[in-house]
XYZ file of C-alpha atoms in Angstrom:
424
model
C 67.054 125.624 128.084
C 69.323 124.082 130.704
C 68.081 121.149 130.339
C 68.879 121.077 126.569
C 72.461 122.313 127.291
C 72.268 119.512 129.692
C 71.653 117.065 126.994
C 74.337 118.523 124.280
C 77.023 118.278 127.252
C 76.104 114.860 127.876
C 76.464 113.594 124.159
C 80.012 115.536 123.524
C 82.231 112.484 125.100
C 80.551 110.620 122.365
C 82.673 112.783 119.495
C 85.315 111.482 119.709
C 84.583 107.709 119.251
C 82.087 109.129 116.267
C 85.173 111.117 114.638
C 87.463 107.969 115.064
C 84.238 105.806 113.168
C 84.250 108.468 110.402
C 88.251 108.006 110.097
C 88.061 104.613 110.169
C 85.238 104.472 107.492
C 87.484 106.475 105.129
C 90.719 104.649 105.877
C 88.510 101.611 104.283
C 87.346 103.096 100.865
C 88.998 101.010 98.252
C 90.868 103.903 96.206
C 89.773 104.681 93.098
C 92.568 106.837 91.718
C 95.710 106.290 90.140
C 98.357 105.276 92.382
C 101.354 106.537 90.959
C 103.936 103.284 92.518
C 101.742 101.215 90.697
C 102.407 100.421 87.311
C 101.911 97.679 84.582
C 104.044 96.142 81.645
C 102.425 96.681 78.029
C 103.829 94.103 75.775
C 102.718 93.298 72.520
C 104.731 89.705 71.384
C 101.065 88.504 70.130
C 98.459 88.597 67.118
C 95.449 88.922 69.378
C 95.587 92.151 71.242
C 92.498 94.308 71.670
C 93.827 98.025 70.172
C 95.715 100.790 72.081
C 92.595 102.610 72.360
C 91.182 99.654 74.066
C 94.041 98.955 76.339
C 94.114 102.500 77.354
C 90.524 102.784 78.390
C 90.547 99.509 79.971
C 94.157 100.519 82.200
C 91.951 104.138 82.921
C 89.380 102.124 84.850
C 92.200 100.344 87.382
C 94.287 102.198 90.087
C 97.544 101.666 88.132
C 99.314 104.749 87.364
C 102.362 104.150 85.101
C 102.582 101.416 81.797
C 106.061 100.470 80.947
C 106.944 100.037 77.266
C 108.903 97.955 75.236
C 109.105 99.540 71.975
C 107.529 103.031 71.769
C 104.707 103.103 69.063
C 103.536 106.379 68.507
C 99.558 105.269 67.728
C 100.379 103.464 71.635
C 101.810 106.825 72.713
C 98.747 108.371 71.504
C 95.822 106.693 72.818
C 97.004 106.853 76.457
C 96.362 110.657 76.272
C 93.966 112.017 78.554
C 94.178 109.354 81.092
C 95.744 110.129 83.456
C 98.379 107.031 82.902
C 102.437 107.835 82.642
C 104.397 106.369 80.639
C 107.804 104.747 81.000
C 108.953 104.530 77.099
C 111.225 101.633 75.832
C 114.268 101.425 73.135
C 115.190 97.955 71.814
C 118.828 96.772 72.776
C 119.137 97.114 68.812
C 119.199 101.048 69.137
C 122.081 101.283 71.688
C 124.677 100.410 69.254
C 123.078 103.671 66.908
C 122.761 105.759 70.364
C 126.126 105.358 71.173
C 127.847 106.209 68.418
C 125.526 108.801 67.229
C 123.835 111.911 69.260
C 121.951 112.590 66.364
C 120.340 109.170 65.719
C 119.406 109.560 69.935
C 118.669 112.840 69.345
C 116.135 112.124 66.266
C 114.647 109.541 68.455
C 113.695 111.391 71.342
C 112.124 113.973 69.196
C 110.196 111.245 67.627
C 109.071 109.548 70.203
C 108.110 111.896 72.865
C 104.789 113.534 72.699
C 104.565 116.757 70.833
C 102.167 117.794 74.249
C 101.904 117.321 77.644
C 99.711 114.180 77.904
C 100.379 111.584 78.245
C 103.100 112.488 80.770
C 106.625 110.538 80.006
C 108.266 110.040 83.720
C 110.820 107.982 82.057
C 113.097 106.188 78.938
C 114.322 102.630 79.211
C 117.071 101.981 77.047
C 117.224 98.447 76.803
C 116.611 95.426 78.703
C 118.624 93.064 80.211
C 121.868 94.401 78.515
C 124.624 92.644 80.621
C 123.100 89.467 79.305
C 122.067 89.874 76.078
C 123.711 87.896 73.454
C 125.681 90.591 71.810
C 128.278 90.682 74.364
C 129.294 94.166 72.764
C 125.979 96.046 73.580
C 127.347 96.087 77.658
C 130.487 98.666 76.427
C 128.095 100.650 74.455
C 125.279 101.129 76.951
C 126.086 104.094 78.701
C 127.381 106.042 75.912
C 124.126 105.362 74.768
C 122.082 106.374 77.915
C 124.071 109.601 78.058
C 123.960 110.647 74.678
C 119.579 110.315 75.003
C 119.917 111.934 78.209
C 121.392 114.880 75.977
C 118.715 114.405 73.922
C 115.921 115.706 76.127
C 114.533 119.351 76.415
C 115.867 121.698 78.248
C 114.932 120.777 82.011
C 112.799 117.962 81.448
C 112.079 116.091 84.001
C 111.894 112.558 82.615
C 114.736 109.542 83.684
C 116.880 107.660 81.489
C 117.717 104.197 82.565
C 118.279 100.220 81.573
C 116.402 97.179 83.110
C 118.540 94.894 84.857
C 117.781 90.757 85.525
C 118.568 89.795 88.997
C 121.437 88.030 88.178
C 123.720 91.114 88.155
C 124.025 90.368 92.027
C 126.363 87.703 93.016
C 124.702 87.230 96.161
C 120.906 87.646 97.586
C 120.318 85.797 100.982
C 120.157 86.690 103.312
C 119.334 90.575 102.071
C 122.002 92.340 103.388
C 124.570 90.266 102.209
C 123.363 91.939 98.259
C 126.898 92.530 96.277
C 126.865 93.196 92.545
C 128.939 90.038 90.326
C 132.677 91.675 90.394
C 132.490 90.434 86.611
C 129.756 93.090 85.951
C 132.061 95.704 87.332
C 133.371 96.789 83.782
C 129.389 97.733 82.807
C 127.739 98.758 85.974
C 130.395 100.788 87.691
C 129.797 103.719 84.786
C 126.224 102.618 84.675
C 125.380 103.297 88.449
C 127.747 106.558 88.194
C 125.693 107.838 85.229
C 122.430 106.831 87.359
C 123.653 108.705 90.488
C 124.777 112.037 88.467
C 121.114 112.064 86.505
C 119.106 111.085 89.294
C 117.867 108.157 87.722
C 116.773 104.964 89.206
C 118.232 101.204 89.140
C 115.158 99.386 87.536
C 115.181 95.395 88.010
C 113.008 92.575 87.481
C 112.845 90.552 90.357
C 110.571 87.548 90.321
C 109.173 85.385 93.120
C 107.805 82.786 90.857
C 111.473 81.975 89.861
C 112.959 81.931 93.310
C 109.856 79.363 94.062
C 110.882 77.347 90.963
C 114.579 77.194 92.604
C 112.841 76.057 95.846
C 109.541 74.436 95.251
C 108.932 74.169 98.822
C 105.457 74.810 100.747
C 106.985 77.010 102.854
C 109.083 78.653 99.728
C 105.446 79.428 98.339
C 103.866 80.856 101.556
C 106.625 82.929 101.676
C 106.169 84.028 97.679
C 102.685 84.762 97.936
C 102.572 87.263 100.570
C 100.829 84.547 102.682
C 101.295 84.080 106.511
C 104.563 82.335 107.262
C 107.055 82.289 110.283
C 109.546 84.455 108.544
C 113.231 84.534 107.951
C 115.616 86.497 110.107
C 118.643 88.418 108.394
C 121.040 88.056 111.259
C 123.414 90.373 109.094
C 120.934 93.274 109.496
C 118.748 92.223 112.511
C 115.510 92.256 110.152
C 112.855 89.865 109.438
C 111.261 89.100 106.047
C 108.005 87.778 105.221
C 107.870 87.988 101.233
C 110.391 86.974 98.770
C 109.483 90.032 96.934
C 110.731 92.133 99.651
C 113.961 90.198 99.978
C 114.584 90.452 96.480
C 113.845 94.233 96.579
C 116.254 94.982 99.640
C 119.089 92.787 98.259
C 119.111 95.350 95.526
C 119.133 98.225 97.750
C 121.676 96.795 99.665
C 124.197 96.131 97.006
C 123.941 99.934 95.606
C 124.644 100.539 99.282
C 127.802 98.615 99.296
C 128.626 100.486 96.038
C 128.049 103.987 97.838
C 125.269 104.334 95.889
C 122.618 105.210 98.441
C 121.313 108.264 96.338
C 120.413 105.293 93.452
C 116.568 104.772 93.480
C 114.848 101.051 93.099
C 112.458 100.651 90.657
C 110.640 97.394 90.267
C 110.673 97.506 86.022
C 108.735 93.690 85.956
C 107.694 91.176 88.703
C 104.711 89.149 88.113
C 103.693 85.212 88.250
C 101.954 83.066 85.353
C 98.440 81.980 85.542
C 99.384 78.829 83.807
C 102.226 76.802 82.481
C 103.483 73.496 81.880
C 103.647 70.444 83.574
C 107.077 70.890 84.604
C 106.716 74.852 86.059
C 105.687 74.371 90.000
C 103.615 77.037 90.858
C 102.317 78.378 87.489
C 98.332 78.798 88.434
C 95.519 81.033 88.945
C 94.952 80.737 92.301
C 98.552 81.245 92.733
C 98.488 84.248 89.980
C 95.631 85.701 92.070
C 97.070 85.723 95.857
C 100.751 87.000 94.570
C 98.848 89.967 92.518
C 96.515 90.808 94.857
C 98.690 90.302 97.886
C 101.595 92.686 96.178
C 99.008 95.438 95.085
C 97.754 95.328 99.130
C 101.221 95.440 100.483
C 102.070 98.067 97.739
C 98.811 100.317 99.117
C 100.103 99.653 102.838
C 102.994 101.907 102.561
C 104.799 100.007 105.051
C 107.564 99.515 102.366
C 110.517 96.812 103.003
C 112.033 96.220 106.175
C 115.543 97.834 104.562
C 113.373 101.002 103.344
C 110.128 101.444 105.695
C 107.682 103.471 104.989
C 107.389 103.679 101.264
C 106.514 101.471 98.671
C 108.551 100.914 96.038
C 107.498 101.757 92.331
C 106.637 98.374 90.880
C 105.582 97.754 87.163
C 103.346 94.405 87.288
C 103.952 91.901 84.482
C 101.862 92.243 82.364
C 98.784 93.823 80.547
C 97.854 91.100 78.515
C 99.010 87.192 77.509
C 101.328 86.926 74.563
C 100.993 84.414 72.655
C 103.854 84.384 70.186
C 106.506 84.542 73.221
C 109.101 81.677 72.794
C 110.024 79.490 75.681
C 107.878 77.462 78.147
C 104.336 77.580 78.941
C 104.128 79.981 81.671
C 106.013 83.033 79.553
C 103.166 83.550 77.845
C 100.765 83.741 80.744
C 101.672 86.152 82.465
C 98.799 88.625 81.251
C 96.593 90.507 84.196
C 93.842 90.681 81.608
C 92.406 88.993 78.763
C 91.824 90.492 75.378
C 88.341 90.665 76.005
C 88.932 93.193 78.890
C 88.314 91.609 81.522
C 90.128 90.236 84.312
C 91.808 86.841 84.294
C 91.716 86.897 87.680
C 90.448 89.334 90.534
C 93.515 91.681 91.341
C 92.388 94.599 93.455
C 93.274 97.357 90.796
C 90.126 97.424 89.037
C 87.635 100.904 90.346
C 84.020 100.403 91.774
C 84.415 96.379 92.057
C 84.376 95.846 88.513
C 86.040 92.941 86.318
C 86.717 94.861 83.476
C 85.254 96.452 80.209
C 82.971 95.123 78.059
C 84.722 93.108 75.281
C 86.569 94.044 72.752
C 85.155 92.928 68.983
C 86.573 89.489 68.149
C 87.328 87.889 71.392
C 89.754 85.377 71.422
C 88.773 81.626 72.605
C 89.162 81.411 76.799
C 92.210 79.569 77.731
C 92.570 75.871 78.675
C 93.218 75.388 82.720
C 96.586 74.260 83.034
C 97.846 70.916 84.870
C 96.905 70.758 88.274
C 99.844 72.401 90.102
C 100.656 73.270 94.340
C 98.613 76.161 95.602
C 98.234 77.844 98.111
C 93.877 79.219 98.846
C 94.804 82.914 98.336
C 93.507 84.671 101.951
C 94.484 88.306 102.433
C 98.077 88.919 103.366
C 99.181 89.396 106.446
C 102.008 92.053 106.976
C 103.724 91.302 110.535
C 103.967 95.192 112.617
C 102.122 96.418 109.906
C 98.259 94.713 110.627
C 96.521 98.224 110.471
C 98.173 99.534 107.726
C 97.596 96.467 105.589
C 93.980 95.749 106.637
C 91.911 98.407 105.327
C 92.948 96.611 101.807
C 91.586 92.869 102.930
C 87.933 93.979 101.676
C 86.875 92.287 98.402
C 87.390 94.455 95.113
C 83.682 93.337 94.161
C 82.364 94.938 97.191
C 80.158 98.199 96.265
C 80.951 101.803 96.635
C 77.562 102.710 97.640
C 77.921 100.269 101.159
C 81.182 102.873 102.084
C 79.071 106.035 101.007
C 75.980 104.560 103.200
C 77.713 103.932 105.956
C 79.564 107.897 105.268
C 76.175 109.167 105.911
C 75.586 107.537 108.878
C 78.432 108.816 110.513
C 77.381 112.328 109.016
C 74.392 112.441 110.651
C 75.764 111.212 114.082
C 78.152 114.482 113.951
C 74.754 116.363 112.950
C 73.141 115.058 115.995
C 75.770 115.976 118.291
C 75.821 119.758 117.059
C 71.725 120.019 117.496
């Protein structure tokens, strides 16, 4: 007997480096449900898209936890029931002018559009997009009449936000960070709309994109720095902070111009930021490889927590652009390949967000042709991101996606039947 107590004394300093192993081990599982500050655009400018049904059972089997709208179509509404998924609904800049002048036209489009139950959960309405720029110079007057009379609109202590998507260019300056200010032309517009945001506790949603900062500065170093790739830095001597993504920067000049506004109370919201997996000749940048290390890099950083260097230690809710390609977009190239997924339901490129190391659903009937690689453009081999003072936060996402549950669960039981062992 004593020498069997002798024995279990002897193995007890080993617990604790057993129950740091076992914390370790689950620090590394690749998670698996939704993450609620991830989200994902669901456009539908094309006349190849698998249906909602589809879409919705393909977004169920990825980590993302939100899907923005553009135009709320009840049959989309619909088939996201059930899964878990909140949505973030959209009204065209063609209904303001109706809002604003009319509760009851808001009115009888709230009831219309919202779910007669509670799923799919609506955390949000997005009335408009890009409104101080649109070409009806009149819709900027009529916007927050508009906002307030939906806001009106909603049941009696709902929960759900009512807000606008702004471009970047509403700030008049960006870098460094801290230097953010709103364009003193916009004043007129976004003075009421940030007071009607701070009174309902809604958020400032934006669309910042790296891939057009990188377009403005087609530099090596421009790209590191996009792509969530190693890179020396850059110091904001106004705030004593370093940066090491554009996405970040972006982010926190936002932040810092509500600041300067006294608007502090004013949540960001990330309503698009993506990069194309092609494009033209002309479009740096525009690439898979490239597509593939912003994605997967912003996801990681996203999961890290470490949020920006203005506002540490949350990550920022960030809508990724977009579900699918879409093909009947006007412009160049690279707006219509923006898409996260092809129709067939499977990845267009690995992105972290799928569960269990898959690439996606089987296809969808009719599967449209596979793309043609674009022109060979600068890239950058996508390696895991590196977060500087944040290395063990970020690292337990550097693992492959493809790698298989059932090497975490093994390697669960080992550590299971070490603590076993110790308690014989």
């Amino acid at each position: 007997m004593a020498a069997a107590a002798m024995a279990r004394r002897s193995t007890r300093p080993l617990l604790l480096p057993l129950l740091l192993l076992g914390f370790l081990l689950l620090a590394h599982v690749p998670s698996a449900a939704p993450q609620s500050f991830i989200g994902i655009n669901y456009g539908d400018v094309a006349d190849n898209l698998p249906p909602p049904s589809s879409t919705a059972r393909l977004l169920k089997s990825t980590t993302i936890g939100k899907v923005r709208l553009y135009r709320t179509d009840p049959a989309v509404v619909t088939a996201f029931a059930g899964t878990g998924i909140s949505l973030l609904l959209g009204a065209a800049n063609s209904d303001i002018p109706n809002f604003a002048s009319s509760p009851s036209a808001a009115a009888a489009w709230v009831a219309s559009h919202l779910p007669s139950t509670s799923s799919p959960a609506i955390n949000g309405i997005s009335v408009g997009n890009e409104v101080l720029f649109a070409d009806d110079a009149t819709l900027a007057a009529q916007l927050v009449p508009a906002l307030q009379n939906v806001y009106d609109a909603l049941p009696p202590n709902s929960s759900i936000k009512v807000s606008t998507v702004n471009a970047m260019d509403v700030l008049a300056s960006s870098d460094p960070p801290s230097s953010g200010t709103f364009k003193p032309a916009l004043a007129a517009a976004l003075d009421p709309l940030l007071a009607f945001l701070s009174k309902t506790g809604s958020p400032f949603l934006v669309n910042p994109y790296p891939y057009f900062a990188y377009q403005d500065d087609p530099r090596p170093d421009t790209l590191a720095f996009c792509l969530f790739q190693p890179n020396a830095g850059r110091p904001d001597a106004g705030s004593g902070l370093t940066y090491t993504s554009m996405f970040d920067a972006q982010v926190d000049a936002v932040r810092a111009a509500l600041d300067a506004k006294g608007y502090k109370d004013v949540e960001v919201v990330v309503a698009e930021t993506g990069w194309p997996h092609s494009g033209g000749a002309d479009e740096a940048g525009a690439s898979v490889e490239n597509a593939r290390a912003f994605v997967s890099g912003l996801v990681s950083h996203l999961r890290s927590m470490v949020g920006t260097p203005r506002m540490p230690g949350k990550s920022v809710d960030t809508y990724l652009f977009a579900v699918y390609d879409e093909d009947l977009k006007p412009g160049k190239a690279s707006e219509k390949s923006f898409g996260l997924f092809q129709t067939t339901l499977t990845e267009t490129y690995t992105t972290g967000l799928m569960r269990n190391g898959t690439a996606g659903l089987a296809p969808a009937p009719a599967p449209t042709p596979a793309q043609k690689m674009p022109p060979a453009t600068p890239q950058v081999t996508p390696t895991p991101p590196v977060q500087p003072g944040a290395a063990a936060a970020s690292s337990r996402h550097t693992r492959s996606a493809a790698e298989s549950s059932r090497t975490f669960s093994a390697l669960h039981l080992f550590a299971c039947f070490g603590f076993m062992a110790l308690l014989v």
